Coordinates of N, CA and C in Angstrom, one line a residue:
X847 N 0.7 -1.6 0.0 CA 0.1 0.0 -0.2 C 0.6 1.0 0.4
X848 N 0.4 2.4 -0.6 CA 1.3 3.3 -0.4 C 1.8 4.4 0.7
X849 N 2.0 4.8 1.2 CA 2.5 5.8 2.4 C 1.2 6.8 2.6
X850 N 0.7 7.2 3.9 CA -0.9 7.3 3.4 C 0.2 9.4 3.3
X851 N -0.9 10.4 2.5 CA -1.1 10.6 2.1 C -0.1 12.1 2.5
X852 N -1.2 12.2 3.8 CA -0.9 13.3 4.9 C 0.2 13.7 5.4
X853 N 1.1 12.5 5.6 CA 1.9 11.9 6.1 C 3.2 12.3 5.5
X854 N 2.9 11.3 4.2 CA 3.9 12.2 3.5 C 5.2 13.9 3.5
X855 N 3.6 14.4 3.1 CA 2.8 15.5 3.1 C 3.9 16.5 4.4
X856 N 3.4 16.3 5.1 CA 4.4 16.8 7.4 C 5.5 16.3 6.2
X857 N 5.6 15.6 6.2 CA 7.8 14.9 6.0 C 8.6 15.7 5.3
X858 N 7.6 16.3 3.7 CA 7.9 16.7 2.9 C 8.3 18.3 3.4
X859 N 7.5 19.0 3.4 CA 7.1 20.1 4.3 C 8.4 20.4 6.0
X860 N 9.0 19.4 6.0 CA 9.4 19.4 7.6 C 11.1 19.6 7.4
X861 N 11.7 20.7 7.1 CA 13.2 21.2 6.4 C 13.7 19.4 7.7
X862 N 13.8 19.9 9.3 CA 14.5 18.4 9.6 C 14.6 17.4 8.9
X863 N 13.1 16.7 8.0 CA 13.3 15.4 7.8 C 14.3 15.2 6.2
X864 N 16.0 14.4 6.8 CA 15.9 14.2 5.7 C 16.5 12.9 4.4
X865 N 16.3 12.7 4.1 CA 16.7 11.2 3.0 C 18.3 11.1 2.6
X866 N 18.5 9.2 1.9 CA 19.5 9.3 1.7 C 19.4 10.4 0.0
X867 N 21.0 11.3 0.1 CA 21.2 12.6 -1.3 C 21.9 11.5 -1.7
X868 N 22.6 10.5 -2.2 CA 24.2 10.7 -3.0 C 23.4 9.5 -3.9
X869 N 23.7 9.9 -5.3 CA 23.8 9.0 -6.3 C 23.8 7.5 -6.7
X870 N 24.2 6.8 -5.5 CA 23.0 5.3 -6.0 C 21.6 6.1 -5.8
X871 N 22.0 6.3 -3.4 CA 20.1 7.2 -3.9 C 19.3 6.7 -4.5
X872 N 19.7 8.2 -5.2 CA 18.7 8.9 -6.2 C 18.5 7.5 -7.7
X873 N 19.5 6.6 -7.5 CA 19.2 5.9 -8.5 C 18.2 4.8 -8.4
X874 N 18.4 4.0 -7.3 CA 17.7 3.4 -6.4 C 15.9 4.1 -6.5
X875 N 15.9 5.1 -6.4 CA 14.7 6.2 -6.1 C 14.0 6.2 -7.7
X876 N 15.3 6.8 -8.7 CA 14.7 6.1 -10.1 C 13.5 5.1 -10.0
X877 N 14.8 4.2 -9.4 CA 14.3 2.8 -10.6 C 12.6 2.5 -8.9
X878 N 13.2 2.3 -8.3 CA 11.1 2.7 -7.2 C 10.5 3.7 -8.5
X879 N 10.8 4.1 -9.0 CA 9.4 5.6 -9.2 C 8.7 5.1 -10.9
X880 N 9.8 4.2 -11.1 CA 10.1 3.6 -12.6 C 8.6 2.3 -11.8
X881 N 9.4 2.2 -10.8 CA 7.8 0.5 -10.6 C 7.0 0.8 -10.4
X882 N 6.7 2.1 -9.8 CA 5.6 2.2 -8.3 C 4.5 2.6 -10.1
X883 N 4.4 4.4 -10.6 CA 3.9 4.1 -11.9 C 3.3 3.2 -12.7
X884 N 3.8 2.1 -12.8 CA 3.3 1.0 -13.6 C 2.3 -0.5 -12.8
X885 N 3.0 -0.2 -11.7 CA 2.4 -1.4 -11.7 C 2.2 -0.7 -9.9
X886 N 2.1 0.0 -9.3 CA 1.2 0.8 -8.5 C 2.4 0.1 -6.8
X887 N 2.8 0.7 -5.3 CA 3.0 1.0 -4.3 C 3.0 -1.0 -3.9
X888 N 2.1 -1.7 -4.5 CA 1.7 -3.1 -4.0 C 2.2 -4.1 -4.2
X889 N 2.3 -3.7 -5.7 CA 3.2 -4.8 -5.5 C 5.3 -4.5 -5.5
X890 N 5.2 -4.0 -5.5 CA 6.5 -2.7 -5.0 C 7.1 -3.7 -4.7
X891 N 9.3 -4.2 -4.9 CA 10.0 -5.5 -3.4 C 11.0 -4.4 -4.5
X892 N 12.0 -4.6 -2.7 CA 13.5 -5.2 -3.0 C 14.3 -5.1 -4.1
X893 N 14.2 -6.2 -4.4 CA 15.0 -7.2 -5.0 C 14.4 -6.6 -6.9
X894 N 13.1 -6.0 -6.9 CA 12.7 -5.4 -8.4 C 13.1 -4.1 -8.2
X895 N 12.7 -3.5 -6.9 CA 14.1 -2.0 -7.6 C 15.7 -2.1 -7.5
X896 N 15.6 -3.3 -6.8 CA 17.6 -3.7 -6.9 C 18.0 -4.0 -8.4
X897 N 17.2 -4.6 -9.2 CA 17.6 -5.2 -10.1 C 17.1 -3.7 -11.4
X898 N 16.4 -3.3 -10.9 CA 15.8 -2.3 -11.7 C 17.5 -0.9 -11.5
X899 N 17.7 -1.1 -10.8 CA 18.2 0.6 -11.0 C 20.1 -0.7 -10.7
X900 N 20.0 -1.6 -11.3 CA 21.0 -2.1 -11.6 C 21.8 -2.6 -10.7
X901 N 22.0 -2.4 -9.2 CA 22.3 -2.4 -8.2 C 22.3 -3.8 -7.1
X902 N 22.5 -4.3 -5.7 CA 22.9 -5.3 -5.3 C 21.5 -5.1 -4.8
X903 N 20.8 -6.7 -4.3 CA 19.6 -6.2 -3.3 C 20.5 -5.4 -1.6
X904 N 21.3 -6.1 -1.5 CA 21.8 -5.3 -0.3 C 23.0 -4.1 -0.1
X905 N 22.6 -3.5 -1.4 CA 22.4 -1.7 -1.4 C 21.3 -1.1 -1.2
X906 N 20.2 -2.0 -1.2 CA 19.6 -1.3 -1.6 C 18.6 -1.2 0.3
X907 N 19.2 -1.9 1.2 CA 18.7 -2.1 2.3 C 19.2 -1.7 2.8
X908 N 21.5 -1.6 2.4 CA 22.2 -0.7 3.0 C 21.4 0.9 4.2
X909 N 20.8 1.6 2.6 CA 20.8 3.0 1.6 C 18.8 3.3 2.6
X910 N 18.6 2.4 2.7 CA 18.0 2.2 2.5 C 16.5 1.7 4.2
X911 N 17.0 0.9 4.2 CA 16.9 0.0 5.7 C 15.8 -1.3 5.5
X912 N 14.3 -1.0 4.6 CA 13.0 -1.4 4.2 C 12.7 -0.9 3.3
X913 N 11.3 -1.8 3.5 CA 10.7 -1.6 1.7 C 9.6 0.1 2.7
X914 N 9.6 -0.2 4.0 CA 8.8 1.4 3.4 C 9.7 2.0 3.5
X915 N 10.8 1.9 4.5 CA 11.5 3.5 3.8 C 11.6 3.2 2.6
X916 N 11.6 3.3 2.0 CA 11.8 4.0 0.6 C 10.8 4.2 -0.1
X917 N 9.5 3.4 0.4 CA 8.8 4.4 0.3 C 8.8 5.1 0.9
X918 N 8.7 6.0 1.8 CA 8.6 7.0 2.5 C 9.2 8.1 1.0
X919 N 11.0 7.4 1.6 CA 11.8 8.3 0.2 C 11.9 8.1 -0.3
X920 N 10.8 7.4 -1.5 CA 10.7 8.1 -2.0 C 9.4 9.1 -2.4
X921 N 8.2 8.9 -1.5 CA 7.4 9.7 -1.6 C 7.9 11.7 -1.1
X922 N 8.7 11.7 -0.7 CA 8.9 12.7 0.2 C 9.6 13.5 -1.2
X923 N 9.8 12.7 -1.6 CA 11.7 13.6 -2.2 C 10.6 13.9 -3.9
X924 N 9.2 13.0 -4.6 CA 8.6 13.5 -5.8 C 8.1 14.4 -4.6
X925 N 7.4 14.6 -2.7 CA 6.4 16.0 -2.9 C 7.1 17.1 -3.6
X926 N 8.1 16.9 -2.9 CA 8.7 17.3 -2.7 C 9.6 18.8 -3.6
X927 N 9.9 17.6 -4.8 CA 10.3 18.1 -5.5 C 8.9 18.2 -6.8
X928 N 8.0 17.6 -6.5 CA 6.7 18.4 -7.4 C 6.0 20.1 -6.3
X929 N 6.5 19.5 -5.2 CA 6.4 21.3 -4.1 C 7.1 22.9 -4.6
X930 N 8.0 22.1 -5.7 CA 9.3 23.2 -5.2 C 8.7 23.3 -6.4
X931 N 8.6 22.5 -7.6 CA 8.4 23.4 -9.1 C 7.6 24.1 -9.4
X932 N 6.2 23.9 -8.5 CA 5.1 24.7 -8.4 C 5.2 26.3 -7.4
X933 N 5.9 25.9 -6.5 CA 6.5 26.7 -6.0 C 7.4 28.1 -6.6
X934 N 8.0 27.7 -7.7 CA 9.4 28.0 -8.2 C 8.4 28.7 -9.5
X935 N 7.8 29.0 -9.6 CA 6.6 29.1 -10.5 C 7.2 30.2 -11.4
X936 N 7.2 31.0 -10.1 CA 6.9 33.0 -10.5 C 8.0 33.6 -11.6
X937 N 8.4 34.0 -12.0 CA 9.8 34.2 -12.6 C 9.9 35.6 -11.8
X938 N 8.5 36.3 -12.5 CA 9.3 37.8 -12.2 C 7.8 37.7 -11.1
X939 N 9.1 38.6 -9.6 CA 7.7 38.7 -9.2 C 7.5 40.0 -8.7
X940 N 7.4 41.0 -9.8 CA 7.7 42.0 -10.2 C 6.1 42.2 -10.7
X941 N 5.2 40.8 -12.0 CA 4.0 40.6 -12.9 C 3.7 41.0 -12.2
X942 N 1.9 40.9 -12.6 CA 1.2 41.4 -12.2 C 0.2 40.2 -11.5
X943 N -0.6 40.4 -10.6 CA -0.7 39.8 -9.4 C -1.2 38.0 -10.5
X944 N -2.1 38.9 -11.0 CA -2.6 37.6 -12.2 C -2.0 36.7 -13.0
X945 N -1.3 37.7 -12.9 CA -0.2 37.1 -13.9 C 0.8 35.6 -13.5
X946 N 1.1 36.3 -11.9 CA 2.2 35.0 -11.5 C 1.4 34.0 -11.3
X947 N -0.1 34.6 -11.0 CA -0.9 33.7 -10.6 C -0.8 32.1 -11.2
X948 N -1.0 33.4 -12.3 CA -1.2 32.2 -14.1 C 0.0 30.8 -13.8
X949 N 1.0 31.7 -13.8 CA 2.8 30.7 -14.1 C 1.6 30.6 -12.6
X950 N 0.8 29.8 -11.7 CA 2.1 28.7 -10.3 C 0.4 27.8 -11.4
X951 N -0.7 28.3 -11.0 CA -1.6 27.9 -12.3 C -1.0 27.0 -13.2
X952 N -0.3 27.1 -13.6 CA 0.6 26.5 -15.1 C 1.3 25.9 -14.7
X953 N 1.8 25.0 -13.6 CA 2.8 24.4 -13.4 C 2.2 23.5 -12.8
X954 N 0.8 23.7 -12.1 CA 0.5 23.0 -10.7 C 0.0 21.5 -11.6
X955 N -0.7 22.1 -12.8 CA -1.4 22.1 -13.8 C -0.3 20.5 -14.6
X956 N 1.1 22.1 -14.6 CA 2.4 21.0 -16.0 C 2.3 19.1 -14.7
X957 N 2.4 20.1 -13.4 CA 3.4 18.4 -12.1 C 2.1 17.4 -12.4
X958 N 0.5 18.3 -12.3 CA -0.9 17.2 -12.2 C -1.0 16.0 -13.6
X959 N 0.1 16.7 -15.3 CA -0.4 16.6 -16.3 C 0.6 15.3 -16.5
X960 N 2.1 15.9 -15.4 CA 3.1 14.8 -15.9 C 3.6 14.5 -15.7
X961 N 3.5 14.0 -13.8 CA 4.6 13.5 -12.7 C 3.9 11.9 -13.2
X962 N 4.8 11.2 -13.0 CA 3.8 9.2 -13.3 C 2.6 9.3 -12.1
X963 N 4.0 9.3 -11.2 CA 2.4 8.6 -9.5 C 1.1 8.8 -9.9
X964 N 1.1 10.2 -10.2 CA -0.7 11.2 -10.9 C -0.8 11.2 -11.8
X965 N 0.0 11.0 -12.7 CA -0.5 9.9 -14.9 C -1.2 8.9 -13.7
X966 N -0.5 7.7 -13.0 CA -1.2 6.4 -12.0 C -2.4 7.0 -11.6
X967 N -2.7 7.5 -11.0 CA -3.5 7.8 -10.7 C -5.1 7.9 -11.4
X968 N -5.0 9.7 -11.6 CA -5.8 9.5 -12.4 C -6.0 7.8 -13.6
X969 N -5.3 7.5 -13.9 CA -5.1 6.5 -14.8 C -6.4 5.3 -13.8
X970 N -5.6 5.2 -13.2 CA -5.8 3.7 -12.6 C -6.3 3.0 -11.2
X971 N -6.3 4.4 -10.5 CA -6.4 4.5 -8.8 C -7.3 6.6 -8.4
X972 N -8.6 7.2 -9.3 CA -9.1 8.2 -9.1 C -9.6 7.9 -7.8
X973 N -9.9 6.6 -7.2 CA -10.3 6.6 -5.8 C -10.0 6.7 -4.1
X974 N -7.7 6.1 -4.9 CA -7.1 6.9 -4.7 C -6.9 7.9 -3.6
X975 N -7.3 8.6 -5.5 CA -7.3 9.9 -4.2 C -8.4 10.1 -4.1
X976 N -9.4 10.7 -3.9 CA -10.9 10.8 -3.3 C -10.6 10.7 -1.6
X977 N -10.6 9.1 -1.6 CA -10.0 8.2 -0.1 C -8.9 9.6 1.1
X978 N -7.9 9.7 0.1 CA -7.0 10.4 0.7 C -7.4 11.6 0.8
X979 N -7.6 11.9 0.1 CA -8.4 14.0 0.3 C -9.1 13.8 1.7
X980 N -9.8 12.6 1.2 CA -11.2 12.9 3.1 C -11.0 11.6 3.8
X981 N -10.0 11.4 4.0 CA -9.9 10.8 5.2 C -8.9 11.3 5.8
X982 N -8.6 11.5 7.9 CA -8.3 12.0 8.9 C -8.8 13.9 8.6
X983 N -10.3 14.0 8.7 CA -10.8 14.8 8.4 C -9.7 15.5 7.7
X984 N -9.3 15.3 6.2 CA -8.9 15.9 5.8 C -8.4 17.3 5.1
X985 N -7.0 15.9 6.3 CA -5.4 16.4 6.2 C -4.9 16.9 5.4
X986 N -5.1 15.7 4.0 CA -3.9 16.3 3.1 C -5.0 18.1 2.2
X987 N -6.2 17.5 2.4 CA -6.7 19.2 1.6 C -5.8 20.1 1.8
X988 N -5.9 19.8 3.7 CA -5.6 21.6 4.5 C -4.1 20.7 4.4
X989 N -3.6 20.6 4.5 CA -1.9 20.7 3.9 C -1.6 21.3 2.7
X990 N -2.4 20.5 1.5 CA -2.5 21.7 -0.3 C -2.2 22.5 0.9
X991 N -4.0 22.9 1.2 CA -4.2 24.9 0.7 C -3.0 25.8 2.1
X992 N -2.5 25.0 3.2 CA -1.7 26.2 3.6 C -0.7 26.7 2.9
X993 N -0.2 25.4 2.3 CA 1.0 25.5 1.2 C 0.4 26.6 0.1
X994 N -0.4 26.5 -1.0 CA -1.3 27.8 -1.4 C -0.8 28.6 -1.3
X995 N -1.6 28.2 -0.2 CA -1.6 30.3 0.8 C -0.8 30.8 0.9
X996 N 0.4 29.9 1.3 CA 2.0 30.6 1.4 C 2.5 30.4 0.1
X997 N 2.0 30.4 -1.1 CA 3.2 30.7 -2.0 C 1.9 31.5 -2.4
X998 N 1.1 31.9 -2.5 CA 0.1 33.2 -3.6 C 0.7 34.1 -2.1
X999 N 0.6 34.5 -0.7 CA 1.1 34.9 -0.5 C 3.0 36.0 -1.3
X1000 N 3.2 34.5 -0.8 CA 4.9 34.4 -1.9 C 4.5 36.2 -3.0
X1001 N 3.7 35.7 -3.5 CA 3.8 35.7 -5.2 C 2.8 36.8 -5.1
X1002 N 2.8 38.1 -3.8 CA 2.3 38.8 -4.3 C 3.2 40.4 -4.1
X1003 N 3.4 40.8 -5.8 CA 4.4 43.0 -4.6 C 4.2 42.9 -3.5
X1004 N 5.3 43.7 -2.8 CA 5.0 44.3 -2.4 C 3.9 45.6 -2.0
X1005 N 3.3 45.9 -2.6 CA 2.9 46.9 -3.0 C 1.3 46.9 -3.1
X1006 N 1.6 45.9 -3.3 CA -0.1 45.1 -3.7 C -1.5 44.7 -2.7
X1007 N -2.6 45.1 -2.9 CA -3.6 44.0 -2.8 C -4.2 44.3 -2.9
X1008 N -4.8 43.0 -2.7 CA -6.6 42.9 -3.0 C -7.8 42.0 -2.0
X1009 N -8.9 42.6 -2.7 CA -9.8 41.9 -1.9 C -9.9 40.6 -2.1
X1010 N -9.3 39.9 -2.7 CA -9.9 38.1 -2.3 C -8.7 37.7 -1.6
X1011 N -9.6 36.8 -0.5 CA -8.4 36.2 1.2 C -7.8 35.3 0.2
X1012 N -6.8 35.3 0.4 CA -6.2 33.7 -0.7 C -6.5 32.5 0.0
X1013 N -7.2 32.1 1.1 CA -7.8 31.6 1.4 C -8.3 30.7 0.6
X1014 N -9.0 31.7 -0.5 CA -10.3 31.2 -1.1 C -8.9 31.4 -2.3
X1015 N -8.7 32.1 -2.2 CA -7.8 31.2 -4.1 C -7.4 29.9 -3.8
X1016 N -6.7 29.0 -2.2 CA -5.8 28.2 -1.9 C -6.8 27.2 -2.5
X1017 N -7.7 26.6 -2.0 CA -8.7 26.5 -1.8 C -9.5 26.1 -3.7
X1018 N -9.5 27.3 -4.3 CA -9.5 26.8 -5.6 C -9.2 26.4 -6.0
X1019 N -7.4 26.4 -5.6 CA -7.0 25.9 -6.9 C -6.6 24.5 -6.4
X1020 N -6.6 24.6 -4.9 CA -7.0 22.9 -4.5 C -7.8 21.9 -5.5
X1021 N -8.6 22.3 -5.3 CA -10.0 22.2 -5.7 C -10.0 21.6 -7.2
X1022 N -9.5 22.5 -8.3 CA -9.3 22.5 -9.0 C -8.0 21.7 -9.6
X1023 N -6.8 21.3 -9.2 CA -5.8 20.2 -9.1 C -5.7 18.4 -9.0
X1024 N -7.6 19.2 -8.3 CA -8.2 17.4 -7.7 C -9.1 17.0 -8.9
X1025 N -9.3 18.2 -9.4 CA -9.8 17.9 -10.8 C -9.8 17.0 -11.5
X1026 N -8.6 17.5 -11.8 CA -7.6 17.2 -13.0 C -7.5 16.0 -12.9
X1027 N -6.3 15.3 -11.3 CA -6.4 14.4 -12.2 C -7.1 13.9 -11.9
X1028 N -8.3 13.2 -11.6 CA -9.5 12.6 -11.1 C -10.5 12.4 -12.8
X1029 N -10.2 13.8 -13.4 CA -11.3 13.8 -15.2 C -10.1 14.2 -15.6
X1030 N -9.5 13.6 -15.5 CA -7.9 14.5 -16.6 C -8.7 15.6 -18.1
X1031 N -9.6 14.8 -18.6 CA -9.9 15.3 -19.6 C -10.9 16.1 -19.7
X1032 N -10.2 17.2 -20.5 CA -10.2 18.5 -20.8 C -9.8 19.6 -22.1
X1033 N -11.3 20.3 -22.7 CA -11.1 20.7 -23.2 C -10.4 22.1 -23.3
X1034 N -10.0 22.5 -22.0 CA -8.1 23.5 -22.4 C -6.5 23.1 -22.5
X1035 N -6.4 24.0 -24.0 CA -5.2 23.2 -24.1 C -4.6 22.6 -23.4
X1036 N -4.6 21.9 -22.3 CA -2.7 21.8 -21.3 C -1.6 21.0 -21.9
X1037 N -1.9 20.9 -23.4 CA 0.2 21.0 -23.8 C 0.5 22.2 -24.5
X1038 N 0.0 23.6 -24.2 CA -0.3 24.1 -24.8 C -0.2 25.9 -23.2
X1039 N 1.4 25.7 -23.2 CA 0.8 26.7 -22.0 C 0.7 27.4 -22.0
X1040 N 1.4 28.5 -22.7 CA 0.7 29.7 -23.2 C -0.6 30.2 -23.1
X1041 N -1.5 29.2 -24.2 CA -2.6 29.3 -24.5 C -3.5 29.0 -22.4
X1042 N -3.2 28.6 -22.5 CA -4.2 27.9 -20.4 C -3.2 28.7 -19.8
X1043 N -2.2 29.1 -19.4 CA -1.6 30.4 -19.0 C -2.9 31.8 -18.9
X1044 N -2.9 31.6 -20.4 CA -4.0 33.0 -21.0 C -5.5 33.3 -20.5
X1045 N -5.7 32.3 -20.6 CA -7.3 31.9 -20.1 C -6.4 31.5 -18.8
X1046 N -6.0 30.9 -18.1 CA -6.1 30.9 -16.4 C -6.0 32.5 -16.0
X1047 N -4.4 33.1 -17.1 CA -5.1 34.5 -16.2 C -6.2 35.6 -16.6
X1048 N -6.7 35.3 -17.4 CA -8.5 35.6 -18.1 C -9.6 35.5 -16.8
X1049 N -9.1 34.4 -15.9 CA -10.1 33.3 -15.8 C -10.0 34.8 -14.1
X1050 N -8.6 34.6 -13.3 CA -8.0 35.5 -12.0 C -8.0 36.9 -12.3
X1051 N -8.0 36.6 -13.0 CA -7.9 39.2 -13.0 C -9.8 38.9 -12.8
X1052 N -10.5 39.0 -12.6 CA -11.6 38.4 -12.9 C -12.1 38.3 -11.6
X1053 N -12.0 37.3 -10.7 CA -11.7 37.0 -9.7 C -11.0 38.2 -8.1
X1054 N -9.7 38.4 -8.9 CA -9.2 39.8 -8.6 C -10.2 40.2 -8.8
X1055 N -11.4 41.1 -9.2 CA -11.1 42.1 -9.8 C -11.1 43.5 -10.6
X1056 N -9.8 42.4 -11.7 CA -9.1 43.6 -12.1 C -8.7 43.7 -12.7
X1057 N -10.3 43.3 -14.4 CA -11.3 43.6 -15.3 C -12.0 43.7 -14.8

């Protein structure tokens, strides 16, 4: 079974949590990612990971200790990669608010569309996302919303104010993101980032009352 998403997000947000960061460890984690994206966590074995990574079985155990620890390390690494991609989406901090939030929106859609584990969720296990979003009093939902609130607050220029509460924009973002995993088919030009950004910016501008 995959790790609990709320626990993984909590670990990913905790800077004191460190995982193996050498070349061999990343090779093992890359192998685990490829296998999990293909057949899920349920069938993931240390032997298969070692074989895929081209290393010995004991090398995997020495780096991670157990299958559960390996899965946790993979989940934390990938969660941080996704969160960093979204958080660093704003290229020009002096750009208008609607443009910066559109950057975040496009980056979020790109992560959802391109990450192999999220792609598997959309294709094979959409019910797993629903389960994680609603378990533990929606802890995953709250963690994701708090993360986006921080991104939205950080993306605002110091001199700008908006009548729209960042928590409302963040909640809309989480709900939209979940919907794209659960229902990936869309009339949005998702493979054309420029067009998607233009559409997103127009919608966000209306929410912000700048148009």
